[in-house]
C-alpha cells in the first residue's frame, strides 16, 4: 500500500512547499504548481498545466470558476 499527499500552489500566496514528516507507510508528496522555481522541500513538483492540456468537458465557460474566463 502507498499513500499520496497532494497539494496545489498557484500564484504567489505560498513561496515553498512546506516540509513534512516522514510517514510510517511509504508515501508520495506531490505539489502541483505554476512556479518553476518553488523549493520542493522533498515534495515531487509537477509543473504540467493539466488544466490547459486536458480541459474539462464540463467547462463551457458559463461557470464563475471557468478556466476560460
mmCIF file of C-alpha atoms in Angstrom:
data_model
loop_
_atom_site.group_PDB
_atom_site.id
_atom_site.type_symbol
_atom_site.label_atom_id
_atom_site.label_comp_id
_atom_site.label_asym_id
_atom_site.label_seq_id
_atom_site.Cartn_x
_atom_site.Cartn_y
_atom_site.Cartn_z
ATOM 1 C CA UNK A 1 0.000 0.000 0.000
ATOM 2 C CA UNK A 2 1.188 3.508 -0.797
ATOM 3 C CA UNK A 3 -0.260 6.872 0.219
ATOM 4 C CA UNK A 4 -0.148 10.147 -1.746
ATOM 5 C CA UNK A 5 -0.441 13.583 -0.212
ATOM 6 C CA UNK A 6 -1.355 16.161 -2.835
ATOM 7 C CA UNK A 7 -1.391 19.946 -2.738
ATOM 8 C CA UNK A 8 -1.600 22.738 -5.296
ATOM 9 C CA UNK A 9 0.118 26.108 -5.077
ATOM 10 C CA UNK A 10 -0.841 28.569 -7.815
ATOM 11 C CA UNK A 11 0.012 32.241 -7.790
ATOM 12 C CA UNK A 12 2.302 33.754 -5.161
ATOM 13 C CA UNK A 13 0.380 33.158 -1.933
ATOM 14 C CA UNK A 14 2.887 30.463 -0.876
ATOM 15 C CA UNK A 15 6.581 30.559 -1.765
ATOM 16 C CA UNK A 16 7.546 26.997 -0.794
ATOM 17 C CA UNK A 17 6.146 23.536 -0.358
ATOM 18 C CA UNK A 18 6.121 23.090 3.398
ATOM 19 C CA UNK A 19 8.419 20.459 4.930
ATOM 20 C CA UNK A 20 6.747 17.239 6.017
ATOM 21 C CA UNK A 21 7.491 14.455 8.469
ATOM 22 C CA UNK A 22 8.434 11.050 7.075
ATOM 23 C CA UNK A 23 5.457 8.717 7.294
ATOM 24 C CA UNK A 24 5.495 5.136 8.593
ATOM 25 C CA UNK A 25 3.742 3.997 5.378
ATOM 26 C CA UNK A 26 5.550 4.661 2.092
ATOM 27 C CA UNK A 27 4.142 7.971 0.854
ATOM 28 C CA UNK A 28 4.494 10.370 -2.057
ATOM 29 C CA UNK A 29 4.111 14.099 -1.528
ATOM 30 C CA UNK A 30 3.072 15.782 -4.791
ATOM 31 C CA UNK A 31 2.762 19.520 -5.354
ATOM 32 C CA UNK A 32 1.095 20.923 -8.468
ATOM 33 C CA UNK A 33 2.310 24.474 -9.101
ATOM 34 C CA UNK A 34 2.811 27.104 -11.762
ATOM 35 C CA UNK A 35 6.051 28.252 -10.098
ATOM 36 C CA UNK A 36 9.008 26.507 -11.782
ATOM 37 C CA UNK A 37 11.394 27.815 -9.081
ATOM 38 C CA UNK A 38 9.495 26.737 -5.966
ATOM 39 C CA UNK A 39 11.718 24.967 -3.400
ATOM 40 C CA UNK A 40 10.421 21.419 -3.094
ATOM 41 C CA UNK A 41 11.428 20.549 0.490
ATOM 42 C CA UNK A 42 11.133 16.892 -0.539
ATOM 43 C CA UNK A 43 7.850 17.209 -2.483
ATOM 44 C CA UNK A 44 7.549 15.920 -6.058
ATOM 45 C CA UNK A 45 6.995 19.095 -8.088
ATOM 46 C CA UNK A 46 4.645 18.897 -11.071
ATOM 47 C CA UNK A 47 4.549 21.993 -13.308
ATOM 48 C CA UNK A 48 2.456 20.432 -16.067
ATOM 49 C CA UNK A 49 -0.578 22.699 -16.754
ATOM 50 C CA UNK A 50 -3.093 19.834 -16.872
ATOM 51 C CA UNK A 51 -5.973 22.325 -16.715
ATOM 52 C CA UNK A 52 -4.880 23.530 -20.191
ATOM 53 C CA UNK A 53 -3.617 20.264 -21.704
ATOM 54 C CA UNK A 54 -6.641 18.262 -20.507
ATOM 55 C CA UNK A 55 -9.528 20.745 -20.196
ATOM 56 C CA UNK A 56 -12.749 19.616 -18.572
ATOM 57 C CA UNK A 57 -15.541 18.719 -20.978
ATOM 58 C CA UNK A 58 -17.926 20.252 -18.421
ATOM 59 C CA UNK A 59 -16.317 23.700 -18.695
ATOM 60 C CA UNK A 60 -18.469 25.542 -21.198
ATOM 61 C CA UNK A 61 -17.248 28.994 -19.974
ATOM 62 C CA UNK A 62 -20.510 29.970 -18.244
ATOM 63 C CA UNK A 63 -19.414 28.968 -14.721
ATOM 64 C CA UNK A 64 -17.869 31.506 -12.325
ATOM 65 C CA UNK A 65 -14.735 29.394 -11.894
ATOM 66 C CA UNK A 66 -14.334 28.601 -15.588
ATOM 67 C CA UNK A 67 -10.709 28.414 -16.729
ATOM 68 C CA UNK A 68 -11.888 30.137 -19.905
ATOM 69 C CA UNK A 69 -12.733 33.362 -18.030
#
